[in-house]
């Protein structure tokens, strides 16, 4: 009997403690509500100064375990008048430390509050409620922890709409976002099964199997969120009268990071199938990377660009500061130059297109020199590609491997999509590829075999290897730059003298480029006698 009384006493004590804690949480929320609203309005004004909205709260009703409040988004006119239309959000706040709504969802970790939010059905939202069957078009469940981190579930309602030959069907969508107090660490994921829009019998868009996930973070005053981001789409089909385009199995994956003040990024794009007018054009994939970009310069450049954008808004007013803009231009040049501090590199390895005939690939990689003020001046005054290249580029590589059967198949299906018969289209494809290969071989820019058309170009230390043949840059340009597009145009900079650029075996510039004195001003002609 005593044990039972003790157990009951413990339960009552815990219940009382929970009730007191919940009541105190409710009081705290009510006491700080105006401060929260003021901070939200300041954030809107700071980040979206042209947004014509103001947030207010009314009808706060506090209970022991939960409270209700309406948040109102008002249209604000240029005059400051807030008597415009109102979008009302209904909120039920379950108090911590153990909000009732999260206990129902089997979430037992302590939180300061759990908030369920829905739109109010009023004149503004009436039509949206009609196409969602009377449900709020959007609803959120937000959990706020005691360290002020957020965990938000957002649900978009199903839509079924038919009127005047138009049809919109949406399966709904689910989204989850988690972020900390300072919005430095952000995780998100979401998905939607299907969206269909039709207009009559000849126009439609169908999207199936959309999903994404993201896990990114930034440190300090960085402008960049770094981490992993992925997106996938099972199918997208667009019909416009007789034209139909279909994409299947689209995937976009990206990873970025920073180590030793160097930014890196890798991307992987793939498309499982591309078709036009129900004719399969093949699959496409691309892998790319960016490495060793100076993180400090990248962030200061972003800050300068932001400042430049704000300053540009007053460009045609009396308040515009020319001197400040000129100084900002110089600062941006310095920031851009700093990006090359660690000799960054960029690569596409590979870009691939595959169909029933085979696979064609292209690879590209560029490693830049670590630039400084002197080499930047050389770039500004260099009059030719031959002089720019060794200053800017340390190594360059381009490789192309085109499958002749793949190209033939691609040309043939393209012809078929325009109404040509299969046999004739294949013949046209074979002829077109043969002519292209013959012309490239005649110009000595590709190598041709029975199955492939290839090109291979490598540059380093001011030398070029092109399809197995060795050239200096000057020799290469003399042979292949027939129209002089990359030739020396330095005559326009007469008066500037540049010393020859010397490089070590690794391709690094060992002797700085020096710029001569500017040409003297023209001497005035003697006055007529």
Coordinates of C-alpha atoms in Angstrom, one line a residue:
X1 CA 0.0 0.0 0.0
X2 CA 2.8 2.4 0.9
X3 CA 4.6 1.6 -2.3
X4 CA 1.5 2.4 -4.3
X5 CA 1.1 5.7 -2.5
X6 CA 4.7 6.5 -3.1
X7 CA 4.3 5.7 -6.8
X8 CA 1.1 7.8 -7.1
X9 CA 2.9 10.6 -5.2
X10 CA 5.8 10.5 -7.7
X11 CA 3.5 10.6 -10.7
X12 CA 1.5 13.5 -9.2
X13 CA 4.8 15.3 -8.4
X14 CA 6.1 14.8 -11.9
X15 CA 2.7 15.9 -13.4
X16 CA 2.7 19.0 -11.2
X17 CA 6.3 19.8 -12.2
X18 CA 5.5 19.3 -15.9
X19 CA 2.4 21.5 -15.5
X20 CA 4.4 24.3 -13.8
X21 CA 7.2 24.1 -16.3
X22 CA 4.7 24.2 -19.2
X23 CA 2.9 27.2 -17.6
X24 CA 6.2 29.0 -17.1
X25 CA 7.1 28.3 -20.8
X26 CA 3.7 29.8 -21.9
X27 CA 4.4 32.9 -19.8
X28 CA 7.8 33.3 -21.3
X29 CA 6.5 33.0 -24.9
X30 CA 3.8 35.6 -24.2
X31 CA 6.2 38.0 -22.5
X32 CA 8.7 37.8 -25.4
X33 CA 6.2 37.6 -28.3
X34 CA 6.5 41.3 -29.2
X35 CA 10.3 41.0 -29.2
X36 CA 10.2 38.0 -31.6
X37 CA 7.9 39.9 -34.0
X38 CA 10.1 42.9 -34.0
X39 CA 13.2 40.8 -34.8
X40 CA 11.3 39.0 -37.6
X41 CA 10.3 42.4 -39.1
X42 CA 13.9 43.6 -38.9
X43 CA 15.1 40.5 -40.6
X44 CA 12.6 41.0 -43.4
X45 CA 13.6 44.6 -43.8
X46 CA 17.3 43.9 -43.7
X47 CA 17.3 41.0 -46.1
X48 CA 14.3 42.0 -48.4
X49 CA 14.1 45.8 -48.2
X50 CA 11.6 45.9 -51.1
X51 CA 9.2 43.3 -49.7
X52 CA 5.9 45.1 -49.1
X53 CA 4.9 43.1 -45.9
X54 CA 4.8 43.5 -42.2
X55 CA 4.3 40.8 -39.6
X56 CA 2.1 41.3 -36.5
X57 CA 0.5 39.1 -33.8
X58 CA -2.9 39.2 -32.2
X59 CA -5.4 37.1 -30.1
X60 CA -2.8 35.4 -27.9
X61 CA -4.5 32.9 -25.6
X62 CA -2.4 31.2 -23.0
X63 CA -3.2 27.9 -21.4
X64 CA -1.2 25.6 -19.1
X65 CA 0.0 23.2 -21.7
X66 CA -0.6 25.1 -24.9
X67 CA -1.3 28.6 -26.3
X68 CA -2.9 30.0 -29.5
X69 CA -1.9 33.0 -31.5
X70 CA -2.5 34.5 -34.9
X71 CA 0.4 35.7 -36.9
X72 CA -0.7 38.2 -39.6
X73 CA 1.3 39.1 -42.7
X74 CA 0.0 42.5 -43.8
X75 CA 0.5 44.2 -47.2
X76 CA 2.4 47.4 -46.6
X77 CA 1.9 50.2 -49.1
X78 CA 4.7 52.7 -50.0
X79 CA 3.1 55.3 -47.8
X80 CA 3.5 53.0 -44.8
X81 CA -0.2 52.2 -44.7
X82 CA -0.8 48.7 -43.5
X83 CA -4.5 48.5 -44.2
X84 CA -4.0 46.2 -47.2
X85 CA -4.8 42.5 -47.5
X86 CA -3.9 40.1 -44.7
X87 CA -2.6 36.6 -44.7
X88 CA -3.4 35.0 -41.4
X89 CA -1.4 32.1 -39.9
X90 CA -3.1 30.1 -37.1
X91 CA -0.6 28.8 -34.5
X92 CA -1.1 26.3 -31.7
X93 CA 2.0 26.4 -29.4
X94 CA 2.5 23.3 -27.2
X95 CA 4.6 24.3 -24.2
X96 CA 7.8 22.5 -23.2
X97 CA 9.6 20.8 -21.7
X98 CA 7.6 17.9 -23.2
X99 CA 5.1 19.4 -25.8
X100 CA 2.0 17.2 -26.0
X101 CA 2.0 17.1 -29.8
X102 CA 5.6 15.7 -30.0
X103 CA 4.7 13.0 -27.4
X104 CA 1.9 11.9 -29.7
X105 CA 4.6 11.5 -32.4
X106 CA 6.8 9.4 -30.0
X107 CA 9.4 12.2 -29.7
X108 CA 10.5 12.2 -26.1
X109 CA 13.4 14.7 -26.1
X110 CA 12.8 17.9 -24.2
X111 CA 12.0 21.0 -26.3
X112 CA 11.0 24.6 -25.4
X113 CA 7.9 24.4 -27.7
X114 CA 6.2 22.7 -30.5
X115 CA 4.2 24.8 -32.9
X116 CA 1.6 23.7 -35.4
X117 CA 0.8 26.4 -38.0
X118 CA -1.9 26.5 -40.8
X119 CA -3.3 29.2 -43.0
X120 CA -6.7 30.7 -42.1
X121 CA -9.4 30.3 -44.7
X122 CA -10.3 33.9 -45.6
X123 CA -10.9 36.0 -48.8
X124 CA -7.2 35.8 -49.8
X125 CA -6.8 32.0 -49.4
X126 CA -10.4 30.9 -50.3
X127 CA -9.5 29.7 -53.8
X128 CA -6.4 27.8 -52.5
X129 CA -8.6 26.0 -49.9
X130 CA -11.1 25.1 -52.6
X131 CA -8.5 23.2 -54.7
X132 CA -7.1 21.4 -51.6
X133 CA -10.5 20.1 -50.5
X134 CA -10.9 22.5 -47.6
X135 CA -7.4 21.8 -46.1
X136 CA -4.8 24.4 -45.4
X137 CA -2.6 24.5 -48.6
X138 CA 0.5 24.5 -46.3
X139 CA 0.9 23.3 -42.7
X140 CA 4.1 23.3 -40.6
X141 CA 5.1 21.6 -37.3
X142 CA 8.0 23.3 -35.7
X143 CA 10.0 22.1 -32.7
X144 CA 12.2 24.7 -30.9
X145 CA 14.8 23.4 -28.6
X146 CA 16.2 25.1 -25.5
X147 CA 19.4 26.0 -27.4
X148 CA 17.1 27.8 -30.0
X149 CA 17.7 25.3 -32.8
X150 CA 14.7 24.5 -35.1
X151 CA 13.3 21.4 -36.6
X152 CA 10.5 22.1 -39.1
X153 CA 8.2 19.7 -40.9
X154 CA 6.3 21.3 -43.8
X155 CA 3.5 19.6 -45.6
X156 CA 2.0 20.9 -48.9
X157 CA -1.6 19.5 -49.4
X158 CA -2.8 17.5 -52.3
X159 CA -4.4 19.4 -55.1
X160 CA -7.2 18.3 -57.5
X161 CA -8.4 21.1 -59.8
X162 CA -10.4 20.9 -63.0
X163 CA -12.0 23.9 -64.8
X164 CA -12.5 25.0 -68.4
X165 CA -10.3 22.3 -69.9
X166 CA -7.5 22.8 -67.4
X167 CA -6.4 20.2 -65.0
X168 CA -4.0 20.3 -62.1
X169 CA -3.2 17.3 -60.0
X170 CA -0.6 17.3 -57.2
X171 CA 0.2 14.5 -54.8
X172 CA 1.4 16.9 -52.2
X173 CA 5.0 17.4 -50.8
X174 CA 6.8 16.9 -47.6
X175 CA 9.8 18.9 -46.4
X176 CA 12.0 18.9 -43.3
X177 CA 14.5 21.5 -42.4
X178 CA 16.8 21.7 -39.3
X179 CA 19.0 24.6 -38.4
X180 CA 20.7 26.1 -35.4
X181 CA 20.2 29.5 -33.7
X182 CA 22.7 31.3 -36.0
X183 CA 21.6 29.5 -39.2
X184 CA 25.2 28.2 -39.6
X185 CA 24.3 24.5 -39.9
X186 CA 21.4 23.6 -42.1
X187 CA 19.9 20.2 -43.0
X188 CA 17.0 19.6 -45.3
X189 CA 15.2 16.9 -47.2
X190 CA 12.0 16.8 -49.2
X191 CA 10.0 14.8 -51.7
X192 CA 6.9 14.8 -53.9
X193 CA 5.5 11.9 -55.9
X194 CA 3.7 13.6 -58.8
X195 CA 2.6 16.8 -60.4
X196 CA 0.4 16.9 -63.5
X197 CA -0.9 19.9 -65.5
X198 CA -2.9 19.5 -68.6
X199 CA -4.6 22.1 -70.9
X200 CA -6.8 20.4 -73.4
X201 CA -5.5 17.3 -75.2
X202 CA -2.3 18.9 -76.6
X203 CA -0.5 20.5 -73.8
X204 CA 0.7 18.9 -70.6
X205 CA 3.5 18.7 -68.0
X206 CA 4.1 15.6 -65.9
X207 CA 6.7 15.5 -63.1
X208 CA 7.3 12.3 -61.1
X209 CA 9.5 11.3 -58.2
X210 CA 11.1 14.6 -57.1
X211 CA 13.4 14.4 -54.0
X212 CA 16.3 16.3 -52.5
X213 CA 18.5 16.3 -49.5
X214 CA 21.1 18.8 -48.2
X215 CA 23.5 19.0 -45.3
X216 CA 25.5 22.2 -45.4
X217 CA 27.3 24.5 -43.0
X218 CA 29.2 27.7 -42.9
X219 CA 31.7 29.1 -40.4
X220 CA 32.3 32.7 -39.2
X221 CA 31.4 35.4 -41.7
X222 CA 31.7 33.1 -44.7
X223 CA 29.3 33.6 -47.6
X224 CA 29.4 30.0 -48.6
X225 CA 27.4 27.0 -47.2
X226 CA 29.6 23.9 -47.8
X227 CA 28.6 20.3 -47.6
X228 CA 26.5 17.8 -49.6
X229 CA 23.5 18.5 -51.8
X230 CA 21.6 16.0 -53.9
X231 CA 18.5 16.2 -56.1
X232 CA 16.8 13.5 -58.2
X233 CA 13.8 13.4 -60.5
X234 CA 12.4 10.2 -61.9
X235 CA 10.6 11.7 -64.9
X236 CA 9.7 15.0 -66.5
X237 CA 7.5 14.9 -69.6
X238 CA 6.5 18.0 -71.6
X239 CA 4.0 17.9 -74.4
X240 CA 3.4 20.9 -76.7
X241 CA 1.1 19.9 -79.5
X242 CA 3.2 17.5 -81.7
X243 CA 6.4 18.1 -79.8
X244 CA 7.2 15.9 -76.8
X245 CA 10.3 16.0 -74.6
X246 CA 11.0 13.5 -71.9
X247 CA 13.7 13.3 -69.2
X248 CA 14.2 10.3 -67.0
X249 CA 16.4 9.6 -64.0
X250 CA 17.9 13.0 -63.6
X251 CA 20.4 13.2 -60.7
X252 CA 22.4 16.2 -59.5
X253 CA 24.9 15.6 -56.7
X254 CA 27.3 18.2 -55.3
X255 CA 29.9 18.2 -52.6
X256 CA 31.9 21.2 -51.4
X257 CA 34.3 21.9 -48.6
X258 CA 37.2 23.9 -47.3
X259 CA 40.6 22.8 -46.0
X260 CA 43.7 24.9 -45.3
X261 CA 41.8 28.0 -46.6
X262 CA 41.2 26.3 -50.0
X263 CA 37.7 25.8 -51.4
X264 CA 36.9 22.6 -53.3
X265 CA 33.7 21.5 -55.1
X266 CA 32.7 18.4 -57.0
X267 CA 29.6 17.9 -59.1
X268 CA 28.1 14.8 -60.7
X269 CA 25.2 15.3 -63.1
X270 CA 23.5 12.4 -64.9
X271 CA 20.5 12.0 -67.1
X272 CA 19.4 8.4 -67.7
X273 CA 17.3 9.1 -70.8
X274 CA 16.5 12.0 -73.1
X275 CA 13.9 11.6 -75.7
X276 CA 12.2 13.8 -78.3
X277 CA 9.0 12.8 -80.0
X278 CA 9.3 9.4 -78.4
X279 CA 12.7 8.8 -80.0
X280 CA 15.5 8.0 -77.5
X281 CA 18.5 10.4 -77.8
X282 CA 20.5 8.6 -75.2
X283 CA 22.0 9.3 -71.7
X284 CA 24.1 12.2 -70.6
X285 CA 26.5 12.5 -67.6
X286 CA 29.0 15.1 -66.5
X287 CA 31.5 15.1 -63.6
X288 CA 33.3 18.3 -62.7
X289 CA 35.6 19.7 -60.0
X290 CA 37.0 22.9 -58.7
X291 CA 40.0 22.8 -56.4
X292 CA 42.3 25.1 -54.4
X293 CA 40.4 28.3 -54.7
X294 CA 41.4 30.8 -52.0
X295 CA 38.6 30.9 -49.5
X296 CA 39.5 34.3 -48.0
X297 CA 39.6 36.0 -51.4
X298 CA 36.3 34.3 -52.4
X299 CA 34.5 35.7 -49.4
X300 CA 35.9 39.2 -49.6
X301 CA 35.0 39.2 -53.3
X302 CA 31.4 38.2 -52.5
X303 CA 31.3 41.1 -49.9
X304 CA 32.6 43.5 -52.5
X305 CA 30.1 42.3 -55.1
X306 CA 27.3 42.9 -52.5
X307 CA 28.6 46.4 -51.8
X308 CA 28.9 47.1 -55.5
X309 CA 25.3 46.0 -56.1
X310 CA 24.0 48.4 -53.3
X311 CA 26.2 51.3 -54.6
X312 CA 25.0 50.8 -58.1
X313 CA 21.4 51.5 -57.1
X314 CA 22.3 55.1 -56.7
X315 CA 24.4 55.3 -59.9
X316 CA 22.1 57.8 -61.6
X317 CA 21.4 60.0 -58.5
X318 CA 23.1 63.0 -57.0
X319 CA 24.2 60.9 -54.0
X320 CA 26.3 58.6 -56.2
X321 CA 30.0 58.5 -55.0
X322 CA 32.3 58.1 -58.1
X323 CA 35.4 57.9 -55.9
X324 CA 34.0 55.1 -53.8
X325 CA 32.9 53.2 -56.9
X326 CA 36.4 53.5 -58.4
X327 CA 38.0 52.3 -55.1
X328 CA 35.6 49.4 -55.0
X329 CA 36.5 48.4 -58.6
X330 CA 40.2 48.2 -57.6
X331 CA 39.2 46.2 -54.5
X332 CA 37.3 43.7 -56.6
X333 CA 40.2 43.3 -58.9
X334 CA 42.5 42.6 -56.0
X335 CA 39.9 40.1 -54.6
X336 CA 39.7 38.4 -58.0
X337 CA 43.4 38.1 -58.2
X338 CA 43.6 36.6 -54.8
X339 CA 41.4 33.7 -55.9
X340 CA 44.5 32.3 -57.8
X341 CA 46.8 32.4 -54.7
X342 CA 47.0 28.6 -54.5
X343 CA 47.1 27.7 -58.2
X344 CA 43.5 26.5 -58.5
X345 CA 42.3 24.0 -61.0
X346 CA 39.1 23.2 -62.9
X347 CA 38.2 19.9 -64.6
X348 CA 35.4 18.2 -66.5
X349 CA 36.1 14.5 -66.3
X350 CA 34.2 13.4 -68.3
X351 CA 31.3 14.8 -70.2
X352 CA 29.7 11.7 -71.7
X353 CA 26.9 11.0 -74.1
X354 CA 25.8 7.4 -74.6
X355 CA 23.2 5.9 -76.9
X356 CA 22.6 2.5 -78.6
X357 CA 25.5 3.1 -80.9
X358 CA 28.2 3.7 -78.3
X359 CA 29.6 6.4 -76.0
X360 CA 31.4 9.7 -76.7
X361 CA 33.5 11.4 -74.1
X362 CA 35.2 14.8 -73.6
X363 CA 37.7 15.6 -70.8
X364 CA 39.0 19.0 -69.9
X365 CA 41.3 20.2 -67.2
X366 CA 43.0 23.5 -66.4
X367 CA 45.4 24.4 -63.7
X368 CA 46.1 28.1 -63.3
X369 CA 49.3 29.8 -62.2
X370 CA 49.4 31.5 -58.8
X371 CA 49.0 35.1 -59.9
X372 CA 50.4 38.3 -58.3
X373 CA 50.2 42.0 -59.0
X374 CA 53.0 42.0 -61.6
X375 CA 51.5 39.0 -63.5
X376 CA 48.1 40.7 -63.4
X377 CA 49.6 43.8 -65.0
X378 CA 51.0 41.6 -67.7
X379 CA 47.6 40.2 -68.4
X380 CA 46.1 43.7 -68.7
X381 CA 48.7 44.7 -71.3
X382 CA 49.3 41.4 -73.1
X383 CA 48.3 41.8 -76.8
X384 CA 48.2 38.2 -77.8
X385 CA 47.1 34.8 -76.7
X386 CA 50.7 33.6 -76.8
X387 CA 51.6 36.1 -74.1
X388 CA 48.5 35.6 -72.0
X389 CA 48.7 31.8 -71.9
X390 CA 52.0 31.3 -69.9
X391 CA 51.1 33.9 -67.4
X392 CA 47.6 32.6 -66.7
X393 CA 47.8 28.8 -67.3
X394 CA 50.2 26.3 -65.8
X395 CA 48.7 23.2 -67.4
X396 CA 45.9 22.5 -69.8
X397 CA 44.5 19.3 -71.2
X398 CA 41.7 18.5 -73.6
X399 CA 40.8 15.1 -74.8
X400 CA 37.9 14.1 -77.1
X401 CA 36.9 10.6 -78.0
X402 CA 33.9 10.5 -80.3
X403 CA 32.4 7.1 -81.2
X404 CA 31.5 7.1 -84.9
X405 CA 28.6 4.6 -84.4
X406 CA 27.3 6.8 -81.5
X407 CA 27.4 9.9 -83.7
X408 CA 25.8 8.1 -86.6
X409 CA 23.0 6.9 -84.4
X410 CA 22.5 10.4 -82.9
X411 CA 22.2 12.0 -86.3
X412 CA 19.9 9.3 -87.6
X413 CA 17.4 9.6 -84.7
X414 CA 17.5 13.4 -85.0
X415 CA 16.6 13.0 -88.7
X416 CA 13.8 10.6 -87.7
X417 CA 12.4 13.0 -85.2
X418 CA 11.9 15.4 -88.1
X419 CA 9.9 12.8 -90.0
X420 CA 12.6 11.1 -92.1
X421 CA 12.4 7.3 -92.6
X422 CA 14.7 5.0 -90.5
X423 CA 16.7 3.7 -93.5
X424 CA 17.2 7.1 -95.1
X425 CA 18.1 8.6 -91.7
X426 CA 20.7 6.0 -91.0
X427 CA 22.3 6.7 -94.4
X428 CA 22.3 10.4 -93.8
X429 CA 23.9 9.8 -90.4
X430 CA 26.7 7.7 -91.9
X431 CA 27.4 10.3 -94.6
X432 CA 27.4 13.2 -92.2
X433 CA 29.8 11.6 -89.8
X434 CA 32.1 10.4 -92.6
X435 CA 32.2 14.0 -94.0
X436 CA 33.0 15.5 -90.5
X437 CA 35.8 12.9 -89.9
X438 CA 37.3 13.5 -93.4
X439 CA 37.3 17.3 -93.0
X440 CA 38.8 17.1 -89.5
X441 CA 41.5 14.7 -90.7
X442 CA 42.3 16.9 -93.7
X443 CA 42.7 19.9 -91.4
X444 CA 44.9 17.8 -89.1
X445 CA 42.9 18.6 -86.0
X446 CA 41.6 15.0 -85.3
X447 CA 42.7 11.4 -85.7
X448 CA 40.3 9.0 -87.4
X449 CA 40.0 5.3 -87.0
X450 CA 37.2 2.8 -88.1
X451 CA 35.3 3.4 -84.8
X452 CA 36.4 6.8 -83.4
X453 CA 37.3 10.4 -84.0
X454 CA 39.8 11.6 -81.4
X455 CA 41.6 14.7 -80.4
X456 CA 44.2 15.1 -77.6
X457 CA 45.8 18.4 -76.6
X458 CA 48.2 19.0 -73.7
X459 CA 49.8 22.3 -72.7
X460 CA 52.5 22.9 -70.1
X461 CA 55.7 25.0 -69.8
X462 CA 54.9 26.9 -72.9
X463 CA 54.8 23.8 -75.0
X464 CA 51.9 22.0 -76.7
X465 CA 51.4 18.3 -77.5
X466 CA 48.6 18.1 -80.1
X467 CA 47.6 14.6 -81.2
X468 CA 51.2 13.3 -80.6
X469 CA 53.0 16.2 -82.3
X470 CA 55.1 18.7 -80.4
X471 CA 54.8 22.5 -80.9
X472 CA 55.8 25.7 -79.2
X473 CA 52.8 27.9 -78.6
X474 CA 54.0 30.2 -81.5
X475 CA 54.4 27.2 -83.9
X476 CA 50.9 25.9 -82.9
X477 CA 49.3 29.3 -83.6
X478 CA 51.1 29.7 -86.9
X479 CA 49.8 26.3 -88.1
X480 CA 46.2 26.4 -86.7
X481 CA 45.3 30.0 -86.1
X482 CA 44.6 30.7 -89.8
X483 CA 42.5 33.8 -89.3
X484 CA 44.7 35.4 -86.7
X485 CA 42.1 35.4 -84.0
X486 CA 44.7 34.6 -81.3
X487 CA 47.6 36.4 -82.9
X488 CA 49.6 39.3 -81.5
X489 CA 47.6 42.5 -81.4
X490 CA 50.0 44.3 -79.1
X491 CA 50.5 47.2 -81.5
X492 CA 47.6 48.9 -79.7
X493 CA 49.8 49.0 -76.6
X494 CA 52.9 50.4 -78.2
X495 CA 55.1 51.9 -75.6
X496 CA 54.7 49.0 -73.1
X497 CA 57.6 46.6 -73.1
X498 CA 57.4 43.1 -71.7
X499 CA 60.3 41.0 -70.9
X500 CA 60.3 37.3 -71.9
X501 CA 58.7 35.1 -69.4
X502 CA 60.9 32.4 -67.9
X503 CA 59.4 29.3 -66.2
X504 CA 60.8 26.4 -64.2
X505 CA 60.2 22.7 -65.2
X506 CA 56.9 22.8 -63.2
X507 CA 55.5 25.6 -65.3
X508 CA 55.8 28.3 -62.6
X509 CA 56.8 31.8 -63.6
X510 CA 60.3 32.4 -62.3
X511 CA 60.9 35.9 -63.7
X512 CA 58.3 38.6 -63.1
X513 CA 57.0 40.5 -66.1
X514 CA 58.0 44.1 -66.0
X515 CA 56.0 46.9 -67.6
X516 CA 57.8 49.7 -69.3
X517 CA 56.9 53.4 -69.0
X518 CA 53.8 54.6 -70.6
X519 CA 54.3 56.3 -73.9
X520 CA 54.9 60.1 -73.6
X521 CA 52.1 62.4 -74.5
X522 CA 52.0 63.5 -78.1
X523 CA 54.1 66.7 -78.7
X524 CA 51.9 69.5 -79.8
X525 CA 52.5 70.6 -83.4
X526 CA 54.3 74.0 -83.8
X527 CA 52.0 76.8 -84.4
X528 CA 51.5 77.9 -88.0
X529 CA 53.8 80.7 -89.0

